[in-house]
PDB file of C-alpha atoms in Angstrom:
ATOM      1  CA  UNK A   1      28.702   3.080   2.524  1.00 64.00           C
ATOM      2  CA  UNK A   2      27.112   0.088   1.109  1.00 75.00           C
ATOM      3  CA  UNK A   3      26.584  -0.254  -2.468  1.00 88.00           C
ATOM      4  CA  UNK A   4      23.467  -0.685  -4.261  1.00 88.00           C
ATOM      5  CA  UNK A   5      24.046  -4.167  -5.597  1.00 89.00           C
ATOM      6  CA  UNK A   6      24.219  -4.872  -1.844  1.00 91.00           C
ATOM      7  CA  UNK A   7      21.608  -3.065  -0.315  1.00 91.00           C
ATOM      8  CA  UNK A   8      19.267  -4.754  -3.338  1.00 91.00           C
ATOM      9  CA  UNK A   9      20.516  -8.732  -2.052  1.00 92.00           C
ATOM     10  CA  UNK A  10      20.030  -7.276   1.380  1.00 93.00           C
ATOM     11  CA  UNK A  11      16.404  -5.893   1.249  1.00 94.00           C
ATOM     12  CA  UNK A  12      15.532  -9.151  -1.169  1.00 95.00           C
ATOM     13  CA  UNK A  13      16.480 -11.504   1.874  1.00 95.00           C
ATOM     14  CA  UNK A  14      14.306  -9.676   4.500  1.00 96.00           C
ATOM     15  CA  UNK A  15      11.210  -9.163   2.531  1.00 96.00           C
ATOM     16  CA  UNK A  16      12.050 -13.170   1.253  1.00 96.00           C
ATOM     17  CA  UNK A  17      12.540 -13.975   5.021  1.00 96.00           C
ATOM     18  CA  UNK A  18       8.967 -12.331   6.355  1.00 97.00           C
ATOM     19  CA  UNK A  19       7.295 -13.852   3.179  1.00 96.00           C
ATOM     20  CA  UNK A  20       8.621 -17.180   4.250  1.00 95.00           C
ATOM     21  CA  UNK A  21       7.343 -16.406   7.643  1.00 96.00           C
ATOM     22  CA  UNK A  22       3.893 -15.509   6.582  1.00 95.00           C
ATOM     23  CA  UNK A  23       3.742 -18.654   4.491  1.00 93.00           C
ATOM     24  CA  UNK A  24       4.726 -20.317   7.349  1.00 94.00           C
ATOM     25  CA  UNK A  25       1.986 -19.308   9.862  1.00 92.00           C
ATOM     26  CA  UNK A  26      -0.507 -20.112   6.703  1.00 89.00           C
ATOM     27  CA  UNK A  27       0.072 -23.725   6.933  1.00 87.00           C
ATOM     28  CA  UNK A  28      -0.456 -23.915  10.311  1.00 85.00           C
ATOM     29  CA  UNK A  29      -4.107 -22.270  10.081  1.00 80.00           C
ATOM     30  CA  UNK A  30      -7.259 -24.578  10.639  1.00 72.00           C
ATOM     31  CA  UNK A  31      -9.373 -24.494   7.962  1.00 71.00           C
ATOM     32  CA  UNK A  32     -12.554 -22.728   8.040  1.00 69.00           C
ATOM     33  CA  UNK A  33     -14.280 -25.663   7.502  1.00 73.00           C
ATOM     34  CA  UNK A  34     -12.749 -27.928  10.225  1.00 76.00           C
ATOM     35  CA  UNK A  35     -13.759 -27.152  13.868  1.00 79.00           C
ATOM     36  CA  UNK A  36     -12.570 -29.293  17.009  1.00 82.00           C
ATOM     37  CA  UNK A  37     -13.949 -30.162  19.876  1.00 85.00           C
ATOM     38  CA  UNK A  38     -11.827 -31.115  23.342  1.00 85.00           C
ATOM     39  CA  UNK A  39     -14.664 -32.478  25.043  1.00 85.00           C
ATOM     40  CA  UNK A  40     -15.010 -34.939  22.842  1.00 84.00           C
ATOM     41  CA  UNK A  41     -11.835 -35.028  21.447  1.00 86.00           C
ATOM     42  CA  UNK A  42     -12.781 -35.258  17.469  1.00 85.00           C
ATOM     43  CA  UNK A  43     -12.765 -33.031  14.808  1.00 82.00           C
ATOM     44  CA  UNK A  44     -16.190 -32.232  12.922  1.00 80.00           C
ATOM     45  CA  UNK A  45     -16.320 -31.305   9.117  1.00 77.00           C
ATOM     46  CA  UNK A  46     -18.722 -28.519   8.123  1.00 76.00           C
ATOM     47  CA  UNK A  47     -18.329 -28.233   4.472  1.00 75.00           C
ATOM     48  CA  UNK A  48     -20.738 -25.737   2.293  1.00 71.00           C
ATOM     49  CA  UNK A  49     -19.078 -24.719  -0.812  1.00 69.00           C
ATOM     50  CA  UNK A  50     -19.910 -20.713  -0.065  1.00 70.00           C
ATOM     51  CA  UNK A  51     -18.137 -20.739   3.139  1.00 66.00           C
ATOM     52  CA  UNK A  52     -14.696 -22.486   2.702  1.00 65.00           C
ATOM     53  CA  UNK A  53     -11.471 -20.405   2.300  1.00 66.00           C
ATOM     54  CA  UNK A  54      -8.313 -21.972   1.803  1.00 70.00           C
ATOM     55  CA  UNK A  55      -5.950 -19.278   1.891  1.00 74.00           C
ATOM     56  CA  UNK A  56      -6.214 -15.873   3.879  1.00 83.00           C
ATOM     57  CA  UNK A  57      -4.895 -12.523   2.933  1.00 89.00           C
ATOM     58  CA  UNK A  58      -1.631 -13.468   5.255  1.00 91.00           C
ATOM     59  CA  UNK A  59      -0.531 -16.479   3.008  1.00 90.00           C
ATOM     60  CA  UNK A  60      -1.132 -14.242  -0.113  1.00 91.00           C
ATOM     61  CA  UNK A  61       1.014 -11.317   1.190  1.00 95.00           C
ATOM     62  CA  UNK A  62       3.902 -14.108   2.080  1.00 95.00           C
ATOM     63  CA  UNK A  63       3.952 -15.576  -1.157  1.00 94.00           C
ATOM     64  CA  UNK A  64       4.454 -11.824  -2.606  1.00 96.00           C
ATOM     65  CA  UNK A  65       6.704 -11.017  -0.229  1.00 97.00           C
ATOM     66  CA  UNK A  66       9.000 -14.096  -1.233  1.00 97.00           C
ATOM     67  CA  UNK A  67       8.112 -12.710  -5.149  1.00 96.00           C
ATOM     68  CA  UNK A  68       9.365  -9.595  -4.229  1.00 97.00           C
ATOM     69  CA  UNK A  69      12.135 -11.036  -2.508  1.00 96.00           C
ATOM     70  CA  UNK A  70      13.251 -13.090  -5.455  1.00 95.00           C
ATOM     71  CA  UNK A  71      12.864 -10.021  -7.831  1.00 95.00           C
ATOM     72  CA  UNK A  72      15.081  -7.790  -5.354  1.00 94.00           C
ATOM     73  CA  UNK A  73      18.148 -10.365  -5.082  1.00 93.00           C
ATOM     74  CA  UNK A  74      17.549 -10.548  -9.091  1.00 93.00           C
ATOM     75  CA  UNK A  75      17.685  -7.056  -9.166  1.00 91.00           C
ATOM     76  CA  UNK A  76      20.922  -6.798  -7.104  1.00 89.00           C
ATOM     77  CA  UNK A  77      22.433  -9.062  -9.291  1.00 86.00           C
ATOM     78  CA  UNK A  78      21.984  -7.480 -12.281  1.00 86.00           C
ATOM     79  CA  UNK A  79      23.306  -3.894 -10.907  1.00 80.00           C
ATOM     80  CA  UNK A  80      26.129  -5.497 -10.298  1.00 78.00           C
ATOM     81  CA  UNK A  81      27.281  -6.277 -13.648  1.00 75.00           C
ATOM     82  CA  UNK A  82      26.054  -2.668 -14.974  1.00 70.00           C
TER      83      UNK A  82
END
């Protein structure tokens, strides 16, 4: 049977780990303002301040995932010493 302190550390790591993953296929996103073109071979900028987004919804999930994450292993730590 595994003990709580250890299933907390446990289940902080893999929500940490797919955060981290989600964060990682964020940075690799084009921007919604950037588009490219192969036939030409450039990149063209198509900037109106209504349109851009920075982040998506998949970036914001990782970065509470790795929040949860962090709060999880915290958690695990502290139920140890109770």
């Amino acid at each position: 049977m595994v003990s709580l302190s250890l299933a907390l550390t446990l289940a902080g790591d893999a929500v940490g780990v797919f955060g981290g993953l989600l964060v990682f296929v964020e940075f690799f996103q084009l921007p919604s303002y950037l588009s490219y073109e192969p036939e030409f071979d450039s990149y063209n900028f198509d900037i109106s301040p209504l349109d851009v987004t920075e982040h998506t919804w998949i970036g914001r999930i990782g970065a509470l995932c790795i929040a949860l994450g962090f709060a999880l292993r915290f958690a695990g730590g502290i139920s140890t010493l109770v």
